[in-house]
Coordinates of C-alpha atoms in Angstrom, one line a residue:
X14 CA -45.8 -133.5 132.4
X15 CA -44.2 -130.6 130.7
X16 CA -45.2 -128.7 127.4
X17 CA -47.6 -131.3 126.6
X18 CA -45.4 -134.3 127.0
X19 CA -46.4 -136.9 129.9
X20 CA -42.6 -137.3 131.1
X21 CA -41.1 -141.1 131.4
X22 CA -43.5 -142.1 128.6
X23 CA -42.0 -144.6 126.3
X24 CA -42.6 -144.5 122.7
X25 CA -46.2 -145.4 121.2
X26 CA -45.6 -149.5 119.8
X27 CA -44.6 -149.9 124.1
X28 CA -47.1 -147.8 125.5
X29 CA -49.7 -149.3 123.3
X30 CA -48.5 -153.1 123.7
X31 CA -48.7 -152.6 127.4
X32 CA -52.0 -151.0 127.3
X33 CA -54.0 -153.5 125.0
X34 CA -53.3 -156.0 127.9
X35 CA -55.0 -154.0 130.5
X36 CA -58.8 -155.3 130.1
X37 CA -60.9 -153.2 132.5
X38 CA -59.2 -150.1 130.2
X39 CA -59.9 -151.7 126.9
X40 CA -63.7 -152.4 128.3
X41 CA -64.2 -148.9 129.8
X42 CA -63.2 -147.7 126.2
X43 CA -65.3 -149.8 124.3
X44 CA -68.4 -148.5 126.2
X45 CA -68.1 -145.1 126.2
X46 CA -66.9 -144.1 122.6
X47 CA -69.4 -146.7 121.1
X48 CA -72.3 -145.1 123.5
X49 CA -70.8 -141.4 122.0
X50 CA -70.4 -142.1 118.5
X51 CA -73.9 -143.6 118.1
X52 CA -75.6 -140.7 120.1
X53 CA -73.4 -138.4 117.6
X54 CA -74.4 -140.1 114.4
X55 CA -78.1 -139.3 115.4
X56 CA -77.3 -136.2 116.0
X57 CA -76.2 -135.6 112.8
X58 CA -78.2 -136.8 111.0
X59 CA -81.2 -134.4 112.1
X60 CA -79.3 -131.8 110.0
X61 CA -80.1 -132.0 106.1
X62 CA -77.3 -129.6 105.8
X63 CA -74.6 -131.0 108.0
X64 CA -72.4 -131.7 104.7
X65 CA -72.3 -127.4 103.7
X66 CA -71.8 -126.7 107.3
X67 CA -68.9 -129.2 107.6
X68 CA -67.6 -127.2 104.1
X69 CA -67.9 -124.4 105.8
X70 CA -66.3 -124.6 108.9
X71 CA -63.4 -125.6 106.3
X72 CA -63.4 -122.8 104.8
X73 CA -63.4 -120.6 107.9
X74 CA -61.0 -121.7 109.2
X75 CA -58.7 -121.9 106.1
X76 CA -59.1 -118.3 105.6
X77 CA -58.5 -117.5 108.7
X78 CA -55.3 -119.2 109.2
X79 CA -54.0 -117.6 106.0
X80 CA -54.3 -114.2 107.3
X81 CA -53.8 -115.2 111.1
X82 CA -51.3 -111.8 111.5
X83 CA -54.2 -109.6 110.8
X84 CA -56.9 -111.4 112.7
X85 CA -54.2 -111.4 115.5
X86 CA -53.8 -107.9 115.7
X87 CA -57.8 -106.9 115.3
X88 CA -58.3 -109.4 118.2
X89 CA -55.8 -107.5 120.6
X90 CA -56.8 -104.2 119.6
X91 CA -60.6 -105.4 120.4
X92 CA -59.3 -107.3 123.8
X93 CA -57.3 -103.6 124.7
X94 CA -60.8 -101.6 123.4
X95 CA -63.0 -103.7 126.0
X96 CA -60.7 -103.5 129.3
X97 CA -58.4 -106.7 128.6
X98 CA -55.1 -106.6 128.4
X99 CA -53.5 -109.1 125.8
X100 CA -49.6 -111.0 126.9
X101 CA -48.2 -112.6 124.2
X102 CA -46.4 -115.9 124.5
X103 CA -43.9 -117.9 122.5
X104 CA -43.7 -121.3 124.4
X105 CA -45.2 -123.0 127.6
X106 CA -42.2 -121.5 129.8
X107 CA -43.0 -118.1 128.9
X108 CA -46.8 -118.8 129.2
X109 CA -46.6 -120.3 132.7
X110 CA -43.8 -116.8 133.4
X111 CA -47.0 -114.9 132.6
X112 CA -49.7 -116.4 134.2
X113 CA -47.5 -117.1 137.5
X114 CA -46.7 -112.9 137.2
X115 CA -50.3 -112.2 137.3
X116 CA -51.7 -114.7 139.8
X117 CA -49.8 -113.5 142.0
X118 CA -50.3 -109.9 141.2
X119 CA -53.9 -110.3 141.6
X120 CA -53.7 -112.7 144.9
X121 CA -51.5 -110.2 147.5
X122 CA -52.7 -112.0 150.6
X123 CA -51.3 -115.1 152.4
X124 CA -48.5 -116.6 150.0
X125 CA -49.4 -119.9 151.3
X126 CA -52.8 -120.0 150.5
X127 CA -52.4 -118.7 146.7
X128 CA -55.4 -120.4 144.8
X129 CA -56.8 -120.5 141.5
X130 CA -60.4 -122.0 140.0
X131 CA -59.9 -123.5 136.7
X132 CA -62.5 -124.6 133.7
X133 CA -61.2 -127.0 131.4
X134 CA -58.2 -125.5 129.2
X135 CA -55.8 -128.0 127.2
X136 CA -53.9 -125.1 126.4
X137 CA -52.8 -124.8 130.2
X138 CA -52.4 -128.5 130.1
X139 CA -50.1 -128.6 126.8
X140 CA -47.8 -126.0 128.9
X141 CA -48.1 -127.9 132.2
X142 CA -49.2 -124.8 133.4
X143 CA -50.7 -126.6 136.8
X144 CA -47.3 -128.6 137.7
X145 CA -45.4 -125.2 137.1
X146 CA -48.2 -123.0 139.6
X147 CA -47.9 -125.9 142.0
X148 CA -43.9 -125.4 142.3
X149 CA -44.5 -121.7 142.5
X150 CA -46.4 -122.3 145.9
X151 CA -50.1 -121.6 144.1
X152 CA -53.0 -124.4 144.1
X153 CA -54.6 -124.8 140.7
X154 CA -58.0 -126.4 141.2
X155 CA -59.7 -128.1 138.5
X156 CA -63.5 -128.2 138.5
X157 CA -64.7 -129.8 135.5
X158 CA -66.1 -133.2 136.6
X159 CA -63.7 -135.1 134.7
X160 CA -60.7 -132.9 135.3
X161 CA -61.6 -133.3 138.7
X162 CA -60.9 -136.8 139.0
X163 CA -58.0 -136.6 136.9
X164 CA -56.5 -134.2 139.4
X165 CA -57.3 -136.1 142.2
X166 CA -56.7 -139.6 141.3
X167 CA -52.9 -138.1 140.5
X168 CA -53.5 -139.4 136.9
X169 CA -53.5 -137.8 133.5
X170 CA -56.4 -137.1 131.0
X171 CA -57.2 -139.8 128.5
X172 CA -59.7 -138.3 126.0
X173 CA -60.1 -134.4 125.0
X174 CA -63.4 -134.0 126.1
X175 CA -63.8 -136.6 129.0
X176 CA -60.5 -136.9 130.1
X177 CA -61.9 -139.4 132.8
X178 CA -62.8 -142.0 130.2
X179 CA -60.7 -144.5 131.4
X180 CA -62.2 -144.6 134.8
X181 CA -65.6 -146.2 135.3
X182 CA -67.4 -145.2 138.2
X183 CA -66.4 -147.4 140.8
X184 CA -63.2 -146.6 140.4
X185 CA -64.4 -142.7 140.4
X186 CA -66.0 -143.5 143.9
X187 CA -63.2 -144.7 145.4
X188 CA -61.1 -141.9 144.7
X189 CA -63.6 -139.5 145.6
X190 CA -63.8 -141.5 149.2
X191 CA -60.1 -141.6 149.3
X192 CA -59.2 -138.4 148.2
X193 CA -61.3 -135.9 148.6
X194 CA -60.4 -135.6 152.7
X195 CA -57.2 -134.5 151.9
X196 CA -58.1 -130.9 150.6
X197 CA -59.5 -129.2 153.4
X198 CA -62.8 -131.0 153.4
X199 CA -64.2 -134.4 155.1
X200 CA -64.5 -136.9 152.8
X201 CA -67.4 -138.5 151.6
X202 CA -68.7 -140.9 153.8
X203 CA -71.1 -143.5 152.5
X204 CA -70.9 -142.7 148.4
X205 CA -72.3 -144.8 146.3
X206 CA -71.1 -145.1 142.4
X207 CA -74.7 -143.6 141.2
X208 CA -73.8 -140.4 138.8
X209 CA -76.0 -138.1 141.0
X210 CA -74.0 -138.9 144.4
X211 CA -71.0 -138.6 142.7
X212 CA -72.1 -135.0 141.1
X213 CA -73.3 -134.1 144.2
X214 CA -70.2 -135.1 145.9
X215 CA -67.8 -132.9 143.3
X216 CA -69.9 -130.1 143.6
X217 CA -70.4 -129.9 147.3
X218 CA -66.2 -130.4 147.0
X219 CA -65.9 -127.0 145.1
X220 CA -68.1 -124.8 145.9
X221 CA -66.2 -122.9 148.4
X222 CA -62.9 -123.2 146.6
X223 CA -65.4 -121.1 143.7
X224 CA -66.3 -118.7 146.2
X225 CA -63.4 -118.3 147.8
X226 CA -60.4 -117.8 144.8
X227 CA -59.7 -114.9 143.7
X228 CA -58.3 -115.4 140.7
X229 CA -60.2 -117.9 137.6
X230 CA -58.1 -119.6 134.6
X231 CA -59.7 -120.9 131.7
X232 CA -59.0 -121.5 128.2
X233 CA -61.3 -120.7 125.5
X234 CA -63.2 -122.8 121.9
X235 CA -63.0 -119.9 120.4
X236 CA -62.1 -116.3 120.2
X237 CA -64.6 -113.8 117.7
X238 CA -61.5 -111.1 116.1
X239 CA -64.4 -108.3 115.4
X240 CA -65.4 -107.7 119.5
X241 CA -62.5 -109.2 121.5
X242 CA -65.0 -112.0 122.6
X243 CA -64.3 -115.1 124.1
X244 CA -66.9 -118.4 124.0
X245 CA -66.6 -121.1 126.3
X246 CA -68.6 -124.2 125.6
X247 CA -69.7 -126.9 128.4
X248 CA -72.2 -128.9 130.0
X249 CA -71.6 -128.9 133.8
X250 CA -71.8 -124.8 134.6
X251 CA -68.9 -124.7 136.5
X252 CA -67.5 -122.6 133.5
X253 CA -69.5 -119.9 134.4
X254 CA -68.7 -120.0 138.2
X255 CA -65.2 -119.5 137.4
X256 CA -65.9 -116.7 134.7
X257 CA -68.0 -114.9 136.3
X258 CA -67.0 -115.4 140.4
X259 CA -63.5 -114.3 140.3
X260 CA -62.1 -110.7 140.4
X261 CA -59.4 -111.6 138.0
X262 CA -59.7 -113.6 135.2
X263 CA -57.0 -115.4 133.1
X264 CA -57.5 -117.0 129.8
X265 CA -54.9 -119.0 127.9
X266 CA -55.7 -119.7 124.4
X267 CA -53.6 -120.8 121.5
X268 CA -53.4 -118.9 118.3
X269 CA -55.4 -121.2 116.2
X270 CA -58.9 -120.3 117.8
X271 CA -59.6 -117.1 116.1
X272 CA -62.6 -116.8 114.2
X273 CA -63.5 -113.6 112.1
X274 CA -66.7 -112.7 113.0
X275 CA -70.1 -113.9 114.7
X276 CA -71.6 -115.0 111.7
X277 CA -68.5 -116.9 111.6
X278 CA -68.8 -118.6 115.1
X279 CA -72.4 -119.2 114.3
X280 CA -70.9 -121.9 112.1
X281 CA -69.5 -124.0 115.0
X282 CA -72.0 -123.5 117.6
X283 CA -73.8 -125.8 115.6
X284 CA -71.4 -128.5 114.5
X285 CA -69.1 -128.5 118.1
X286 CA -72.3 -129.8 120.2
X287 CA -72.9 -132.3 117.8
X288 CA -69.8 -133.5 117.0
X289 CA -68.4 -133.8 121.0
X290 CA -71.5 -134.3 123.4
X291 CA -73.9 -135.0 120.8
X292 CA -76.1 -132.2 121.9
X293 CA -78.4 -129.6 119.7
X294 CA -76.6 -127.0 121.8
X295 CA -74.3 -127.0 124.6
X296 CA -76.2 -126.6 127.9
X297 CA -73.7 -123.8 128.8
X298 CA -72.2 -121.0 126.3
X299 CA -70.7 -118.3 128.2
X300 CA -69.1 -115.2 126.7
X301 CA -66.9 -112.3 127.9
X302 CA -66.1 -109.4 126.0
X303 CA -63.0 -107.5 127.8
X304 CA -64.7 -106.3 131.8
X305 CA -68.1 -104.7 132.9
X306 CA -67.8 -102.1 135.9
X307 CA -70.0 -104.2 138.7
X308 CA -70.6 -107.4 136.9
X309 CA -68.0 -110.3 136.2
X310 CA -64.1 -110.3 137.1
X311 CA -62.5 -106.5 137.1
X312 CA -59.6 -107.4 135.1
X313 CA -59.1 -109.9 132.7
X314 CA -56.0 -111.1 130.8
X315 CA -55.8 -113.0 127.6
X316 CA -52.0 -114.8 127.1
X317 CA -52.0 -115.5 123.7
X318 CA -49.9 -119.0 123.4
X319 CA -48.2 -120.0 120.1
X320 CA -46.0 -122.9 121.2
X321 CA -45.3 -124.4 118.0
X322 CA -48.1 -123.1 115.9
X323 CA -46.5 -120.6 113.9
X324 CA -43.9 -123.1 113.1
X325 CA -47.4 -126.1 112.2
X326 CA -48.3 -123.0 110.0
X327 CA -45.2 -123.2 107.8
X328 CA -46.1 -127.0 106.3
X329 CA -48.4 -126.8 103.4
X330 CA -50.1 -130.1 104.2
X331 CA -50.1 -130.1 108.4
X332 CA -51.3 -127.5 108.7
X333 CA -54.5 -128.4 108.6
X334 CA -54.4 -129.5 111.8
X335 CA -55.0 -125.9 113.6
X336 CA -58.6 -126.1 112.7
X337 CA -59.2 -128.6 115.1
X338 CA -62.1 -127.6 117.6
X339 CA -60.8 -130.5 119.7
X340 CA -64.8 -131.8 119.6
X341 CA -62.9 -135.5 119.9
X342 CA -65.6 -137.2 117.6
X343 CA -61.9 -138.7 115.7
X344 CA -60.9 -140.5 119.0
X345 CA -64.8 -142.1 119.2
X346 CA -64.6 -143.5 116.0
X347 CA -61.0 -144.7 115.9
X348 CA -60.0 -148.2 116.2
X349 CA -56.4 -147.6 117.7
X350 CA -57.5 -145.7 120.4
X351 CA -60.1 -147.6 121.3
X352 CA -57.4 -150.5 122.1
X353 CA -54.8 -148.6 123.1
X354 CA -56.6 -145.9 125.5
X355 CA -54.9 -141.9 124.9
X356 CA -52.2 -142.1 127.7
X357 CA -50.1 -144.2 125.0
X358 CA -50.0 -141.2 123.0
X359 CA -47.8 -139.7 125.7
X360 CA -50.0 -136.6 124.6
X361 CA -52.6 -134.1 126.2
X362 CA -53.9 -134.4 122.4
X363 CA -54.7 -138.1 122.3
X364 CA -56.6 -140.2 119.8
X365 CA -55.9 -139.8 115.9
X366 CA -55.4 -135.6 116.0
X367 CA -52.7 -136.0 118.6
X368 CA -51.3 -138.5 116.5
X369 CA -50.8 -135.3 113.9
X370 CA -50.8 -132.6 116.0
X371 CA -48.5 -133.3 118.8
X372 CA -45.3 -134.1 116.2
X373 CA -46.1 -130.4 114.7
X374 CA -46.3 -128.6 117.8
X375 CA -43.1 -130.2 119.3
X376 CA -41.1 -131.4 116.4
X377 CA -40.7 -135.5 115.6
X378 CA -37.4 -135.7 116.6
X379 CA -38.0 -137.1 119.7
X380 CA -39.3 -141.2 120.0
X381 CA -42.6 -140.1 121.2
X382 CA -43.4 -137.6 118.4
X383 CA -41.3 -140.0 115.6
X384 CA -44.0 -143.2 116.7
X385 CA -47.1 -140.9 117.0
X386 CA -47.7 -140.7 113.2
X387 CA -47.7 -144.8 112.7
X388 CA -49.8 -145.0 115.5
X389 CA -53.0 -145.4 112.8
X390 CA -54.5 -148.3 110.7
X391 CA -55.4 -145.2 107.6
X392 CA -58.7 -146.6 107.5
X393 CA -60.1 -142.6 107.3
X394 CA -63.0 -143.0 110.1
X395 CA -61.6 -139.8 111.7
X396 CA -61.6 -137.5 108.2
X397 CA -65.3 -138.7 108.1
X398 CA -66.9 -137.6 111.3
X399 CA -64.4 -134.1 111.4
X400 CA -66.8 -131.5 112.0
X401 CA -64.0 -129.2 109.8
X402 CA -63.0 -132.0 106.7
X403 CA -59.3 -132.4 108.7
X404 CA -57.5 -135.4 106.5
X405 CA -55.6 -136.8 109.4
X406 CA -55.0 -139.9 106.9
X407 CA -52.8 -137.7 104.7
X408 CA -51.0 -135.7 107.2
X409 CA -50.2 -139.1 109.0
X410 CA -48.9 -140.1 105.9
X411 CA -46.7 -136.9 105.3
X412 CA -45.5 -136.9 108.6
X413 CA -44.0 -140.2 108.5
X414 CA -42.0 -139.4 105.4
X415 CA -41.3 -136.7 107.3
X416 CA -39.8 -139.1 109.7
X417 CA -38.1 -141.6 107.3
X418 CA -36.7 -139.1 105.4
X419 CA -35.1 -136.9 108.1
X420 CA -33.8 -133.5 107.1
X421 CA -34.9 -130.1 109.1
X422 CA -37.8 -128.8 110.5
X423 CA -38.4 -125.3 111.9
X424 CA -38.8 -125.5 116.3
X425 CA -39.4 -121.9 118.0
X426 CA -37.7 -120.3 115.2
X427 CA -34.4 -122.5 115.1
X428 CA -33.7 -125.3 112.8
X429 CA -33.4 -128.5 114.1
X430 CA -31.8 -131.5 112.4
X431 CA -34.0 -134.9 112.2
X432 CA -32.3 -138.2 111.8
X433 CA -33.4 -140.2 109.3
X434 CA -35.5 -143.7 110.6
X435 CA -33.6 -146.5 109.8
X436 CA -36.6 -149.3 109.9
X437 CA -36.2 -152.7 110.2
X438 CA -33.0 -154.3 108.4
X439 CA -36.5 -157.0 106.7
X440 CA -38.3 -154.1 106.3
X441 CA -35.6 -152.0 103.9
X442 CA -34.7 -155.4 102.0
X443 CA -38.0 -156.3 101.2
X444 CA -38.8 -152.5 100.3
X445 CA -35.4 -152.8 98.1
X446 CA -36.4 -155.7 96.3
X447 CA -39.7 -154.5 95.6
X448 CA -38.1 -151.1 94.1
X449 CA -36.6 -153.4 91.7
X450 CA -39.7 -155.6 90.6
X451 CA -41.5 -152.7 89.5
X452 CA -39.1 -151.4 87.6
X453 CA -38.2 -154.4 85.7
X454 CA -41.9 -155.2 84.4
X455 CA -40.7 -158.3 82.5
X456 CA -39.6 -160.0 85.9
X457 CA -42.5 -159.1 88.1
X458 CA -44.4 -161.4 85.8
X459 CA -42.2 -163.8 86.0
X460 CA -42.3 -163.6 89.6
X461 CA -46.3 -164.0 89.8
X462 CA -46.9 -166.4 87.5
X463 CA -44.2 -168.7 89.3
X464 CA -45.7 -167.5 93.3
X465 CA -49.4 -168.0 91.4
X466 CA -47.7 -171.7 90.2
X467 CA -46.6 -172.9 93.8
X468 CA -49.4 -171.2 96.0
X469 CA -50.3 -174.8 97.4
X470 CA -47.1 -174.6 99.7
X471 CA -47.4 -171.3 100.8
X472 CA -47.5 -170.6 103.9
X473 CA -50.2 -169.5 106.2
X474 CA -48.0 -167.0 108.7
X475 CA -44.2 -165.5 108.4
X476 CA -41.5 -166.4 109.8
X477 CA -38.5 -164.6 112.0
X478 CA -39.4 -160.7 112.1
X479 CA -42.8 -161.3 110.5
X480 CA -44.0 -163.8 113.0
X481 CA -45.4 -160.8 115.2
X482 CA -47.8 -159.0 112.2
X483 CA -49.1 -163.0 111.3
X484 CA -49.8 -164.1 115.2
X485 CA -53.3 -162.6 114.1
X486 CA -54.2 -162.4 110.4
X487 CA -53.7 -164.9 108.0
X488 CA -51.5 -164.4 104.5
X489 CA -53.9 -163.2 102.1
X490 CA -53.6 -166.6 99.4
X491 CA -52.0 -165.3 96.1
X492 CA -54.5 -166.3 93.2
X493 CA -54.5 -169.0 90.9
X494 CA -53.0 -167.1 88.2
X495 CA -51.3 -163.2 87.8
X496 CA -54.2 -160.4 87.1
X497 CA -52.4 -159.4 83.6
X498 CA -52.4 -163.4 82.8
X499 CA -56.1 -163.7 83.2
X500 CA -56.6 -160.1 81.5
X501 CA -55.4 -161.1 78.2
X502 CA -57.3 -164.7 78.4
X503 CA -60.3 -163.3 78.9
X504 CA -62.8 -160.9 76.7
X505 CA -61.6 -158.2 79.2
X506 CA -58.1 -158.0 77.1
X507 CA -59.7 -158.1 73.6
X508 CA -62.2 -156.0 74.4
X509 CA -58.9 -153.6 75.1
X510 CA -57.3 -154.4 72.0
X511 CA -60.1 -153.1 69.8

């Protein structure tokens, strides 16, 4: 993987048609975002104000994003002010330059044993930050549950909150058994596939790497501009081992999760648990303001990682997409990713805010990124349980005329040229032809009454190229006569004449 892109991946239609085949996947799916999105929906619903919040997690964020240089600056001069010291980054290779610099600055001892305790950060996994410490001679160890399995079953995360999702617990055990010998440890023997064995399993498996590293990583949900402060938000407590054990912590965090204040945060410790884990309250909010003498890590860095953002910024109508608070509640609901599992979107954002967020952060000129926006039905489930009112519906739809159209787009500063999609040689004729219907009114009725005239030998599927969208749906049968025939023979078009 590297800056966020799983490398080899095809594009989405091949990932996705290979995917939909694969039934244990498909039935791991179905299970656990039907089991999350009911347990969210109640948990909504014990909120009679759930609607303003959502409005005003909005607005936070909006504002926020509009004056991002200022809230920048007041966040590093309140990092600086507690102890922290603040690295700036422009893309993953500069990120994984800094955090390499300082693991090793803070790790002097045995080059071969390097190590570092991670909580869950899909910032570090957007820059491939682990591949990148691994070639560098330094062991990243994940220790979220999920992450955990990821990393040791040599796979990649599936889902932004259980990245595991695709694994159902059998096949967890059976990793755990097979893997877990081969980092310094015996491996399991006798594990069952009950949750508690396999959570006592994991944490037996990392204690001593928490005890024993040095140096912690983690990302962040969101970062409070006013006090320097940074909130971490999970369920498992292993977030706090690593924030609190190590002498020197690290924390990677994109640009995007500033908020102003803590009124401000106060907002989305409320609608985050609910919307991912469908929890009142997260069992675990940590928070680190800069270092304590005698209490927590000595030193802590913040590398501040744009990678894109700035230029996701620029657009009008994608922008929207930085208020994400990657709660997932969009993947739960949506019907694509349900079927097609997140490693089709070739993404560490998966599910219908990759499908809009990955393009933007590494441009659609790519196949990847150019297939990501189709990779929707529209039917707007995701804009309805956003915890912050993101229309991923429109900005699919504007990035794929971004993608039809072509033209240039703004990467890292530099302008890059998009080619135009050419489509399918059907596709452009019948878009052609209809261009020329509705613009020659007198015609189009011609056309419908004569289609509403021979409907009887219609037929049920298409042929050639169409064959593949009819193999299953039906034609939708044209009526017995045109709408504007029936309007003026009814009391509908006299009533409109008076």
């Amino acid at each position: 993987m590297s800056g966020g892109t799983f490398v080899g991946m095809p594009a989405f239609p091949k990932a996705a048609h290979d995917a939909v085949r694969n039934t244990t996947l498909r039935a791991n799916l179905r299970h656990a975002t039907h089991t999350i999105r009911d347990k969210r929906a109640r948990a909504v619903a014990e909120l009679d104000d759930w609607a303003r919040l959502r409005e005003a997690g909005k607005q936070i964020k909006d504002h926020t994003l509009r004056h991002l240089e200022h809230y920048l600056v007041q966040l590093e001069e309140s990092v600086t002010a507690a102890g922290g010291t603040v690295h700036w980054a422009a893309d993953a290779d500069e990120a994984n330059r800094i955090v390499t610099r300082l693991v090793r600055e803070a790790d002097r001892g045995d080059a071969e044993k390097r190590e570092v305790v991670k909580v869950k950060s899909m910032a570090t996994q957007e820059i491939g930050l682990n591949e990148h410490l691994e070639a560098e001679g330094i062991h990243a160890y994940e220790t979220d549950l999920a992450e955990l399995i990821v990393q040791l079953g040599k796979d990649r995360p599936s889902h932004i909150l259980v990245p595991a999702i695709h694994r159902n617990r059998g096949e967890i055990r059976d990793i755990f058994t097979k893997e877990m010998g081969s980092w310094g440890r015996p491996a399991p023997e006798g594990l069952t596939d009950t949750p508690a064995e396999l959570a006592e399993a994991a944490r037996l498996h990392l204690r001593e790497k928490f005890l024993r590293a040095k140096v912690g990583i983690s990302g962040a949900n969101f970062m409070v501009a006013e006090t320097g402060t940074l909130v971490v938000v999970e369920s498992e407590g292993n977030g706090r081992m690593c924030l609190t054990l190590p002498e020197t912590l690290i924390s990677v965090v994109g640009i995007e999760k500033i908020v102003p204040t803590w009124q401000d945060l106060e907002v989305f410790l409320q609608t985050l648990p609910r919307s991912s884990t469908a929890e009142r309250m997260n069992p675990y909010t940590s928070t680190w303001t800069g270092t304590t003498d005698s209490d927590g890590p000595q030193t802590f860095h913040l590398v501040l990682l744009d990678n894109g953002r700035t230029d996701t910024l620029a657009d009008e109508v994608g922008r929207q997409a930085l208020r994400c608070i990657r709660c997932s509640a969009c993947l739960n609901v949506c019907p694509v990713y349900e079927r097609a599992g997140g490693h089709a979107y070739g993404s560490v954002y998966p599910g219908p805010i990759g499908a809009i967020l990955s393009p933007q952060l590494r441009g659609t000129a790519s196949e990847i990124d150019a297939s990501l926006p189709y990779a929707s039905s529209l039917c707007g489930a995701c804009y309805e349980v956003c915890p912050v009112a993101i229309d991923i519906p429109e900005v699919l739809v504007h990035l794929r005329e971004r993608v039809v159209q072509g033209g240039e787009v703004t990467r890292r500063g530099a302008k890059v040229k998009l080619k135009p999609a050419k489509g399918h040689a059907a596709e452009r004729a019948a878009m052609r032809a209809a261009r020329w219907a509705f613009t020659h009114p007198a015609a189009l009725a011609t056309g419908q009454r004569l289609a509403s005239r021979t409907r009887r030998f219609h037929p049920r599927t298409m042929p050639g190229p169409g064959r593949a969208w009819t193999d299953t749906r039906d034609l939708p049968q044209v009526p017995p006569e045109p709408f504007r025939d029936w309007w003026q023979r009814t009391d509908g078009g006299k009533e409109a004449g008076k």
